[in-house]
GROMACS .gro file of C-alpha atoms in nm:
model
  414
    1MET     CA    1  -8.373  -7.234  -7.756
    2SER     CA    2  -8.297  -7.363  -7.383
    3ARG     CA    3  -7.944  -7.348  -7.310
    4ASN     CA    4  -7.759  -7.605  -7.196
    5LEU     CA    5  -7.470  -7.520  -6.980
    6CYS     CA    6  -7.132  -7.754  -6.976
    7LEU     CA    7  -6.852  -7.671  -6.731
    8LEU     CA    8  -6.482  -7.784  -6.845
    9ALA     CA    9  -6.266  -7.763  -6.500
   10GLY     CA   10  -5.883  -7.756  -6.496
   11ALA     CA   11  -5.624  -7.724  -6.201
   12GLY     CA   12  -5.648  -7.396  -6.095
   13ALA     CA   13  -6.025  -7.468  -6.008
   14GLU     CA   14  -5.889  -7.696  -5.708
   15ALA     CA   15  -5.545  -7.469  -5.654
   16ASP     CA   16  -5.688  -7.254  -5.384
   17GLU     CA   17  -5.794  -7.346  -5.002
   18PRO     CA   18  -5.859  -7.605  -4.863
   19TYR     CA   19  -5.695  -7.808  -5.080
   20SER     CA   20  -5.406  -7.592  -5.206
   21LEU     CA   21  -5.337  -7.887  -5.508
   22PRO     CA   22  -5.061  -7.845  -5.739
   23CYS     CA   23  -5.059  -7.697  -6.058
   24GLY     CA   24  -4.898  -7.561  -6.348
   25ASP     CA   25  -4.507  -7.521  -6.262
   26ALA     CA   26  -4.580  -7.663  -5.933
   27PHE     CA   27  -4.673  -7.956  -6.037
   28THR     CA   28  -4.395  -7.978  -6.297
   29TRP     CA   29  -4.194  -7.913  -6.030
   30ASN     CA   30  -4.309  -8.220  -5.823
   31THR     CA   31  -4.318  -8.492  -6.106
   32CYS     CA   32  -4.038  -8.415  -6.328
   33TYR     CA   33  -3.775  -8.192  -6.158
   34THR     CA   34  -3.735  -8.385  -5.763
   35ASN     CA   35  -3.576  -8.716  -5.712
   36ASN     CA   36  -3.817  -8.874  -5.438
   37ASP     CA   37  -3.601  -9.122  -5.253
   38GLU     CA   38  -3.865  -9.180  -4.959
   39LEU     CA   39  -4.128  -9.262  -5.231
   40TYR     CA   40  -3.896  -9.493  -5.414
   41ASP     CA   41  -3.836  -9.692  -5.072
   42ALA     CA   42  -4.192  -9.719  -5.036
   43LEU     CA   43  -4.269  -9.842  -5.398
   44GLY     CA   44  -3.977 -10.110  -5.368
   45ALA     CA   45  -4.211 -10.240  -5.069
   46PHE     CA   46  -4.531 -10.208  -5.281
   47TYR     CA   47  -4.373 -10.393  -5.571
   48ALA     CA   48  -4.190 -10.663  -5.391
   49GLY     CA   49  -4.460 -10.905  -5.399
   50ARG     CA   50  -4.600 -10.819  -5.713
   51LEU     CA   51  -4.350 -10.875  -5.968
   52PRO     CA   52  -4.269 -11.260  -6.129
   53LYS     CA   53  -4.049 -11.487  -5.978
   54LYS     CA   54  -3.884 -11.572  -6.310
   55SER     CA   55  -3.888 -11.420  -6.670
   56ARG     CA   56  -4.166 -11.519  -6.938
   57GLN     CA   57  -4.197 -11.364  -7.262
   58ARG     CA   58  -4.362 -11.108  -7.234
   59ASP     CA   59  -4.332 -11.037  -6.884
   60LEU     CA   60  -4.233 -10.755  -6.577
   61PRO     CA   61  -3.902 -10.680  -6.411
   62LEU     CA   62  -3.788 -10.907  -6.169
   63THR     CA   63  -3.676 -10.651  -5.923
   64TYR     CA   64  -3.812 -10.269  -5.875
   65GLN     CA   65  -3.545 -10.010  -5.939
   66PRO     CA   66  -3.531  -9.646  -5.803
   67LEU     CA   67  -3.489  -9.457  -6.082
   68PHE     CA   68  -3.558  -9.080  -6.156
   69LEU     CA   69  -3.611  -8.926  -6.496
   70TYR     CA   70  -3.282  -8.800  -6.498
   71THR     CA   71  -2.911  -8.908  -6.389
   72LYS     CA   72  -2.612  -8.696  -6.346
   73ASN     CA   73  -2.474  -8.838  -6.686
   74ASN     CA   74  -2.828  -8.938  -6.910
   75PRO     CA   75  -2.865  -8.744  -7.241
   76GLU     CA   76  -3.199  -8.581  -7.089
   77PHE     CA   77  -3.031  -8.432  -6.792
   78LYS     CA   78  -2.745  -8.269  -7.024
   79LYS     CA   79  -3.022  -8.151  -7.226
   80LEU     CA   80  -3.227  -7.989  -6.982
   81VAL     CA   81  -2.864  -7.835  -6.843
   82ALA     CA   82  -2.820  -7.686  -7.226
   83ALA     CA   83  -3.154  -7.531  -7.148
   84ILE     CA   84  -3.058  -7.367  -6.834
   85ALA     CA   85  -2.770  -7.204  -6.987
   86ARG     CA   86  -2.946  -7.103  -7.266
   87GLU     CA   87  -3.220  -6.973  -7.122
   88ASP     CA   88  -3.105  -6.810  -6.823
   89ASP     CA   89  -2.676  -6.723  -6.801
   90GLN     CA   90  -2.701  -6.596  -6.516
   91ALA     CA   91  -2.879  -6.857  -6.294
   92PHE     CA   92  -2.666  -7.123  -6.477
   93LYS     CA   93  -2.366  -6.937  -6.315
   94ASP     CA   94  -2.481  -6.911  -5.990
   95LEU     CA   95  -2.583  -7.279  -6.010
   96LEU     CA   96  -2.178  -7.341  -6.051
   97TYR     CA   97  -2.012  -7.026  -5.889
   98PRO     CA   98  -1.879  -7.044  -5.679
   99SER     CA   99  -1.913  -7.460  -5.563
  100ALA     CA  100  -1.736  -7.524  -5.897
  101ASN     CA  101  -1.360  -7.359  -5.817
  102MET     CA  102  -1.358  -7.222  -6.139
  103SER     CA  103  -1.315  -6.814  -6.245
  104GLU     CA  104  -1.671  -6.622  -6.435
  105LYS     CA  105  -1.460  -6.663  -6.767
  106LYS     CA  106  -1.481  -7.044  -6.733
  107LEU     CA  107  -1.817  -7.005  -6.663
  108ASP     CA  108  -1.910  -6.806  -6.962
  109GLU     CA  109  -1.708  -7.101  -7.154
  110LEU     CA  110  -1.936  -7.363  -7.050
  111ILE     CA  111  -2.256  -7.153  -7.108
  112LYS     CA  112  -2.132  -7.146  -7.466
  113ASN     CA  113  -2.039  -7.486  -7.489
  114ALA     CA  114  -2.311  -7.633  -7.285
  115GLU     CA  115  -2.526  -7.679  -7.588
  116ASN     CA  116  -2.272  -7.930  -7.734
  117TYR     CA  117  -2.242  -8.117  -7.380
  118THR     CA  118  -1.875  -8.021  -7.322
  119LEU     CA  119  -1.924  -8.026  -6.926
  120ASN     CA  120  -1.700  -8.207  -6.714
  121GLU     CA  121  -1.857  -8.490  -6.528
  122LYS     CA  122  -1.791  -8.267  -6.198
  123ASP     CA  123  -2.009  -8.001  -6.365
  124TYR     CA  124  -2.282  -8.199  -6.417
  125GLY     CA  125  -2.287  -8.363  -6.083
  126THR     CA  126  -2.237  -8.025  -5.938
  127ILE     CA  127  -2.583  -7.914  -6.112
  128PHE     CA  128  -2.772  -8.233  -6.063
  129ASP     CA  129  -2.687  -8.215  -5.640
  130GLN     CA  130  -2.828  -7.837  -5.686
  131VAL     CA  131  -3.153  -7.909  -5.897
  132ILE     CA  132  -3.261  -8.250  -5.839
  133THR     CA  133  -3.160  -8.326  -5.523
  134SER     CA  134  -3.175  -7.987  -5.335
  135THR     CA  135  -3.451  -8.124  -5.086
  136GLY     CA  136  -3.235  -8.039  -4.837
  137ALA     CA  137  -3.025  -7.707  -4.934
  138SER     CA  138  -3.102  -7.373  -4.799
  139GLU     CA  139  -3.394  -7.123  -4.874
  140ALA     CA  140  -3.190  -6.900  -5.079
  141SER     CA  141  -3.048  -7.216  -5.300
  142ARG     CA  142  -3.380  -7.350  -5.307
  143ASN     CA  143  -3.532  -7.065  -5.458
  144LEU     CA  144  -3.263  -7.040  -5.674
  145VAL     CA  145  -3.338  -7.351  -5.828
  146VAL     CA  146  -3.685  -7.269  -5.867
  147ARG     CA  147  -3.605  -6.968  -6.018
  148THR     CA  148  -3.366  -7.143  -6.279
  149LEU     CA  149  -3.643  -7.391  -6.376
  150CYS     CA  150  -3.910  -7.158  -6.371
  151ALA     CA  151  -3.706  -6.954  -6.696
  152LEU     CA  152  -3.713  -7.264  -6.891
  153PRO     CA  153  -3.991  -7.289  -7.156
  154ARG     CA  154  -4.272  -7.502  -7.018
  155ASP     CA  155  -4.204  -7.750  -7.289
  156SER     CA  156  -3.806  -7.841  -7.146
  157TYR     CA  157  -3.905  -8.164  -7.010
  158PHE     CA  158  -4.142  -8.255  -7.383
  159GLY     CA  159  -3.962  -8.595  -7.526
  160THR     CA  160  -3.811  -8.676  -7.200
  161ILE     CA  161  -4.103  -8.860  -7.090
  162GLU     CA  162  -4.241  -8.933  -7.391
  163THR     CA  163  -3.913  -9.173  -7.463
  164TYR     CA  164  -4.014  -9.424  -7.207
  165PHE     CA  165  -4.383  -9.465  -7.319
  166SER     CA  166  -4.291  -9.796  -7.542
  167SER     CA  167  -4.145  -9.994  -7.257
  168ILE     CA  168  -4.498 -10.010  -7.136
  169LEU     CA  169  -4.478 -10.293  -7.437
  170SER     CA  170  -4.228 -10.468  -7.355
  171PRO     CA  171  -4.114 -10.384  -6.953
  172ALA     CA  172  -3.868 -10.651  -6.905
  173ARG     CA  173  -3.652 -10.593  -7.197
  174ARG     CA  174  -3.632 -10.209  -7.091
  175ASN     CA  175  -3.660 -10.235  -6.781
  176GLN     CA  176  -3.507  -9.928  -6.650
  177GLN     CA  177  -3.681  -9.707  -6.900
  178PHE     CA  178  -3.995  -9.862  -6.755
  179TRP     CA  179  -3.910  -9.835  -6.405
  180LYS     CA  180  -3.860  -9.460  -6.457
  181LEU     CA  181  -4.202  -9.436  -6.597
  182ILE     CA  182  -4.336  -9.609  -6.347
  183ASN     CA  183  -4.183  -9.361  -6.058
  184TYR     CA  184  -4.262  -9.083  -6.264
  185TYR     CA  185  -4.669  -9.171  -6.266
  186TRP     CA  186  -4.626  -9.237  -5.890
  187SER     CA  187  -4.492  -8.901  -5.831
  188ALA     CA  188  -4.787  -8.760  -6.019
  189PHE     CA  189  -5.006  -8.933  -5.815
  190PHE     CA  190  -4.888  -8.826  -5.537
  191ALA     CA  191  -4.831  -8.446  -5.617
  192VAL     CA  192  -5.188  -8.462  -5.589
  193ALA     CA  193  -5.294  -8.735  -5.373
  194ARG     CA  194  -5.083  -8.629  -5.079
  195PRO     CA  195  -5.249  -8.330  -4.986
  196LEU     CA  196  -5.578  -8.525  -4.965
  197ILE     CA  197  -5.420  -8.813  -4.783
  198ASN     CA  198  -5.315  -8.585  -4.529
  199LYS     CA  199  -5.599  -8.407  -4.448
  200ALA     CA  200  -5.866  -8.751  -4.543
  201PHE     CA  201  -5.621  -8.942  -4.240
  202GLU     CA  202  -5.528  -8.639  -4.049
  203GLY     CA  203  -5.492  -8.785  -3.663
  204ASP     CA  204  -5.452  -9.167  -3.809
  205LYS     CA  205  -5.145  -9.304  -3.628
  206ARG     CA  206  -5.072  -9.530  -3.919
  207LEU     CA  207  -5.041  -9.240  -4.109
  208GLU     CA  208  -4.788  -9.074  -3.849
  209ASP     CA  209  -4.597  -9.390  -3.789
  210GLU     CA  210  -4.578  -9.508  -4.155
  211GLY     CA  211  -4.533  -9.169  -4.365
  212PRO     CA  212  -4.794  -9.103  -4.643
  213TYR     CA  213  -4.608  -9.280  -4.907
  214SER     CA  214  -4.615  -9.659  -4.704
  215PHE     CA  215  -4.927  -9.577  -4.530
  216ALA     CA  216  -5.101  -9.493  -4.914
  217LEU     CA  217  -4.918  -9.765  -5.085
  218GLN     CA  218  -4.999 -10.075  -4.839
  219ASN     CA  219  -5.358  -9.951  -4.807
  220LEU     CA  220  -5.417  -9.845  -5.153
  221ASN     CA  221  -5.739  -9.976  -5.173
  222GLU     CA  222  -5.878  -9.790  -4.859
  223VAL     CA  223  -5.706  -9.458  -4.913
  224VAL     CA  224  -5.829  -9.439  -5.305
  225SER     CA  225  -6.188  -9.500  -5.182
  226LYS     CA  226  -6.184  -9.253  -4.899
  227ILE     CA  227  -5.984  -8.975  -5.105
  228ARG     CA  228  -6.253  -9.022  -5.401
  229LYS     CA  229  -6.527  -8.934  -5.186
  230PRO     CA  230  -6.641  -8.552  -5.266
  231ASP     CA  231  -6.693  -8.434  -4.921
  232PHE     CA  232  -6.440  -8.570  -4.740
  233PHE     CA  233  -6.309  -8.264  -4.624
  234GLY     CA  234  -6.670  -8.181  -4.485
  235GLU     CA  235  -6.935  -7.916  -4.571
  236ALA     CA  236  -6.792  -7.641  -4.375
  237GLN     CA  237  -6.434  -7.624  -4.585
  238LEU     CA  238  -6.632  -7.722  -4.953
  239LEU     CA  239  -6.891  -7.398  -4.871
  240SER     CA  240  -6.558  -7.185  -4.970
  241THR     CA  241  -6.506  -7.367  -5.287
  242TYR     CA  242  -6.540  -7.277  -5.698
  243TYR     CA  243  -6.714  -7.606  -5.692
  244TRP     CA  244  -6.964  -7.599  -5.376
  245GLN     CA  245  -7.094  -7.239  -5.501
  246LEU     CA  246  -7.142  -7.347  -5.884
  247ARG     CA  247  -7.350  -7.642  -5.785
  248GLY     CA  248  -7.637  -7.779  -5.976
  249HIS     CA  249  -7.600  -7.467  -6.236
  250PHE     CA  250  -7.437  -7.699  -6.515
  251ASP     CA  251  -7.619  -7.993  -6.729
  252SER     CA  252  -7.277  -8.146  -6.792
  253VAL     CA  253  -6.892  -8.112  -6.612
  254ILE     CA  254  -6.558  -8.235  -6.808
  255THR     CA  255  -6.265  -8.202  -6.593
  256THR     CA  256  -5.878  -8.248  -6.681
  257ASN     CA  257  -5.841  -8.296  -6.276
  258TYR     CA  258  -5.791  -8.622  -6.094
  259THR     CA  259  -5.944  -8.571  -5.831
  260SER     CA  260  -6.325  -8.642  -5.687
  261LEU     CA  261  -6.375  -8.278  -5.584
  262SER     CA  262  -6.594  -8.168  -5.876
  263HIS     CA  263  -6.859  -8.413  -5.841
  264VAL     CA  264  -7.001  -8.187  -5.607
  265LEU     CA  265  -7.168  -8.008  -5.896
  266GLY     CA  266  -7.433  -8.217  -5.893
  267ALA     CA  267  -7.357  -8.364  -6.255
  268GLU     CA  268  -7.135  -8.683  -6.306
  269PRO     CA  269  -6.780  -8.501  -6.419
  270ILE     CA  270  -6.630  -8.656  -6.719
  271HIS     CA  271  -6.272  -8.715  -6.654
  272VAL     CA  272  -6.047  -8.716  -6.977
  273SER     CA  273  -5.723  -8.693  -6.812
  274GLY     CA  274  -5.744  -8.961  -6.568
  275ALA     CA  275  -5.806  -9.013  -6.220
  276LEU     CA  276  -5.671  -9.110  -5.894
  277TRP     CA  277  -5.882  -9.413  -5.847
  278ARG     CA  278  -5.830  -9.521  -6.216
  279PHE     CA  279  -5.496  -9.755  -6.234
  280GLU     CA  280  -5.373  -9.940  -6.511
  281SER     CA  281  -5.209 -10.276  -6.627
  282PRO     CA  282  -4.891 -10.312  -6.807
  283GLU     CA  283  -4.970 -10.682  -6.858
  284SER     CA  284  -5.339 -10.675  -6.976
  285LEU     CA  285  -5.301 -10.324  -7.114
  286THR     CA  286  -5.653 -10.207  -6.917
  287VAL     CA  287  -5.743  -9.945  -6.695
  288ARG     CA  288  -5.950  -9.993  -6.430
  289ASP     CA  289  -6.154  -9.805  -6.146
  290ILE     CA  290  -5.985  -9.992  -5.823
  291THR     CA  291  -6.345  -9.875  -5.599
  292ASP     CA  292  -6.531 -10.115  -5.828
  293GLU     CA  293  -6.262 -10.366  -5.826
  294ALA     CA  294  -6.037 -10.381  -5.557
  295LEU     CA  295  -5.637 -10.424  -5.600
  296ARG     CA  296  -5.525 -10.778  -5.517
  297ASP     CA  297  -5.211 -10.841  -5.303
  298ASP     CA  298  -5.009 -10.971  -5.603
  299GLU     CA  299  -5.149 -10.745  -5.886
  300PHE     CA  300  -4.900 -10.503  -6.087
  301ILE     CA  301  -5.060 -10.150  -6.160
  302PHE     CA  302  -4.950  -9.810  -6.191
  303PRO     CA  303  -5.170  -9.503  -6.171
  304TYR     CA  304  -5.374  -9.429  -6.487
  305LEU     CA  305  -5.258  -9.005  -6.540
  306LEU     CA  306  -5.283  -8.812  -6.848
  307THR     CA  307  -4.960  -8.571  -6.740
  308GLN     CA  308  -4.816  -8.274  -6.873
  309VAL     CA  309  -4.674  -8.423  -7.206
  310PRO     CA  310  -4.875  -8.350  -7.574
  311ILE     CA  311  -4.828  -8.708  -7.647
  312LYS     CA  312  -5.127  -8.918  -7.478
  313PRO     CA  313  -5.058  -9.300  -7.472
  314ILE     CA  314  -5.371  -9.429  -7.588
  315ILE     CA  315  -5.383  -9.829  -7.491
  316CYS     CA  316  -5.765  -9.951  -7.387
  317ASP     CA  317  -6.116  -9.838  -7.517
  318SER     CA  318  -6.185  -9.671  -7.170
  319GLN     CA  319  -5.974  -9.340  -7.279
  320VAL     CA  320  -6.140  -9.283  -7.579
  321LYS     CA  321  -6.462  -9.332  -7.429
  322ASP     CA  322  -6.363  -9.063  -7.215
  323LEU     CA  323  -6.312  -8.822  -7.501
  324VAL     CA  324  -6.616  -8.966  -7.685
  325ASP     CA  325  -6.806  -8.880  -7.411
  326MET     CA  326  -6.654  -8.537  -7.378
  327GLU     CA  327  -6.755  -8.461  -7.709
  328ASP     CA  328  -7.120  -8.583  -7.668
  329ALA     CA  329  -7.193  -8.343  -7.362
  330LEU     CA  330  -7.030  -8.063  -7.573
  331ALA     CA  331  -7.277  -8.160  -7.849
  332LYS     CA  332  -7.539  -8.085  -7.625
  333ALA     CA  333  -7.408  -7.744  -7.486
  334THR     CA  334  -7.493  -7.425  -7.574
  335ASP     CA  335  -7.239  -7.278  -7.357
  336LEU     CA  336  -6.892  -7.379  -7.241
  337VAL     CA  337  -6.779  -7.241  -6.921
  338VAL     CA  338  -6.395  -7.257  -6.874
  339LEU     CA  339  -6.254  -7.236  -6.524
  340GLY     CA  340  -5.899  -7.282  -6.406
  341TYR     CA  341  -5.804  -7.410  -6.762
  342SER     CA  342  -5.556  -7.266  -7.006
  343PHE     CA  343  -5.569  -7.443  -7.314
  344CYS     CA  344  -5.220  -7.545  -7.258
  345GLU     CA  345  -4.960  -7.661  -7.538
  346ASN     CA  346  -4.925  -8.021  -7.391
  347ASP     CA  347  -5.321  -8.049  -7.408
  348ALA     CA  348  -5.408  -7.987  -7.783
  349HIS     CA  349  -5.629  -8.258  -7.839
  350ILE     CA  350  -5.885  -8.094  -7.620
  351ALA     CA  351  -5.815  -7.764  -7.757
  352SER     CA  352  -5.899  -7.905  -8.097
  353ILE     CA  353  -6.258  -8.093  -7.947
  354VAL     CA  354  -6.313  -7.710  -7.788
  355GLY     CA  355  -6.252  -7.533  -8.134
  356SER     CA  356  -6.442  -7.759  -8.314
  357TRP     CA  357  -6.725  -7.712  -8.080
  358VAL     CA  358  -6.687  -7.331  -8.137
  359THR     CA  359  -6.718  -7.304  -8.456
  360GLU     CA  360  -6.943  -7.556  -8.586
  361ARG     CA  361  -7.259  -7.372  -8.486
  362ASP     CA  362  -7.332  -6.981  -8.442
  363ALA     CA  363  -7.516  -7.019  -8.139
  364ARG     CA  364  -7.261  -7.140  -7.951
  365ARG     CA  365  -7.066  -6.931  -7.632
  366LEU     CA  366  -6.745  -7.037  -7.445
  367HIS     CA  367  -6.691  -6.815  -7.140
  368PHE     CA  368  -6.325  -6.835  -7.049
  369PHE     CA  369  -6.254  -6.706  -6.657
  370TYR     CA  370  -5.900  -6.609  -6.608
  371TYR     CA  371  -5.756  -6.568  -6.265
  372ASP     CA  372  -5.351  -6.481  -6.309
  373GLN     CA  373  -5.334  -6.132  -6.241
  374THR     CA  374  -4.995  -6.134  -6.281
  375GLU     CA  375  -4.977  -6.146  -6.662
  376LYS     CA  376  -5.120  -5.985  -6.979
  377ALA     CA  377  -5.543  -6.015  -6.957
  378PRO     CA  378  -5.697  -6.252  -7.257
  379THR     CA  379  -5.913  -6.114  -7.522
  380ALA     CA  380  -6.130  -6.358  -7.726
  381GLU     CA  381  -5.882  -6.328  -8.014
  382SER     CA  382  -5.606  -6.464  -7.782
  383VAL     CA  383  -5.840  -6.717  -7.682
  384CYS     CA  384  -5.902  -6.849  -8.051
  385ASP     CA  385  -5.516  -6.848  -8.093
  386LEU     CA  386  -5.543  -7.125  -7.791
  387LEU     CA  387  -5.818  -7.285  -8.012
  388ARG     CA  388  -5.620  -7.280  -8.309
  389ILE     CA  389  -5.937  -7.127  -8.519
  390ARG     CA  390  -5.954  -6.804  -8.685
  391HIS     CA  391  -6.075  -6.471  -8.510
  392ASP     CA  392  -6.367  -6.445  -8.711
  393TYR     CA  393  -6.520  -6.665  -8.432
  394SER     CA  394  -6.403  -6.446  -8.167
  395GLY     CA  395  -6.736  -6.284  -8.138
  396ARG     CA  396  -6.859  -6.629  -7.984
  397ILE     CA  397  -6.611  -6.616  -7.682
  398TYR     CA  398  -6.668  -6.402  -7.374
  399THR     CA  399  -6.340  -6.358  -7.152
  400TYR     CA  400  -6.341  -6.261  -6.795
  401ARG     CA  401  -6.081  -6.109  -6.592
  402SER     CA  402  -6.231  -6.092  -6.245
  403SER     CA  403  -6.161  -6.422  -5.951
  404SER     CA  404  -6.516  -6.340  -5.798
  405ILE     CA  405  -6.717  -6.647  -5.876
  406LYS     CA  406  -7.030  -6.447  -5.865
  407GLN     CA  407  -6.918  -6.313  -6.189
  408VAL     CA  408  -6.910  -6.695  -6.309
  409ILE     CA  409  -7.281  -6.744  -6.173
  410SER     CA  410  -7.423  -6.394  -6.321
  411SER     CA  411  -7.272  -6.477  -6.681
  412LEU     CA  412  -7.492  -6.799  -6.695
  413LYS     CA  413  -7.798  -6.596  -6.581
  414ASP     CA  414  -7.798  -6.368  -6.810
   0.00000   0.00000   0.00000
């Protein structure tokens, strides 16, 4: 029986040089915990000509709002504060003391009561200013905030974003929730796109004069078309990447990443989590590639990205087709190589599809490459747990602890 090789690539495959794109906690930081006024100013100008002049029955809001997921007093932020107090009480104390004029005894009382939201407005304001709007803080303060947020469970923001999904169906009536969601998606877009834009337009005076957000939004068709080309970095920089060294080895490629970098592998990748060139219309509830059909000056769109949340909203058939294409590619595969992807809890649907694939036929093999040297090495049984399948199937799973790409290639040849 001839082998059919499929690659599943996650964000870890693009986290190294020359891209250094954010993944894991870094991506969460940029999208969930960073209030970005510079981005909101650029979005205000971008949407100025794309909003209706007067309201209709199922319509868009009339004005843009620079709203972040959290405010000092909203329930979502209070839950986040309670989680900080619960998970790392020393970090919680460090955030408030000595900034707040209170004793450590008082802080101990606040920690005990944080779950019941009994902090006063000043306390919440102090924490908000340090955690969410800390871009101008000292390095020591910044490190404290990073430590504080990293102490939280990775699911600490679950539920906050999902709360706003239904606003897409009635954006004018739920306009504050709608703008929080739209701004969140643009934050996710630029977390990944900004390093690519900076490189692709290096030396372009427009980028220097206008700044990355205004430049990209006012020239979105041009920017997206350029960063979609997988060779925009140049062959010299691609040579050192995982993708370049693995090119030509796979019959199919599945990626949860938003970039076009995996296109250098040879096989046309299946993007199951959206892409930087795909945008969603809340008016028609459709998703399209703006490099195929350019964005009009009066058109309202926002990035189509399935982000770090366990609930994935389905609004049109193209989203279903991505998953069908994934299942079709796996149905032909004898071997699945997983690179830079950990089957995290917010991608349960992908774990389910891969788990079913592993269990359906004896001849199938999953090759799981694990690169985080700071954590306990995975076993075939632990991968079974991630896939939610019985340990009986561990004989079909191979784990590799080496970060050498040569080991990936060697395993494919064996």
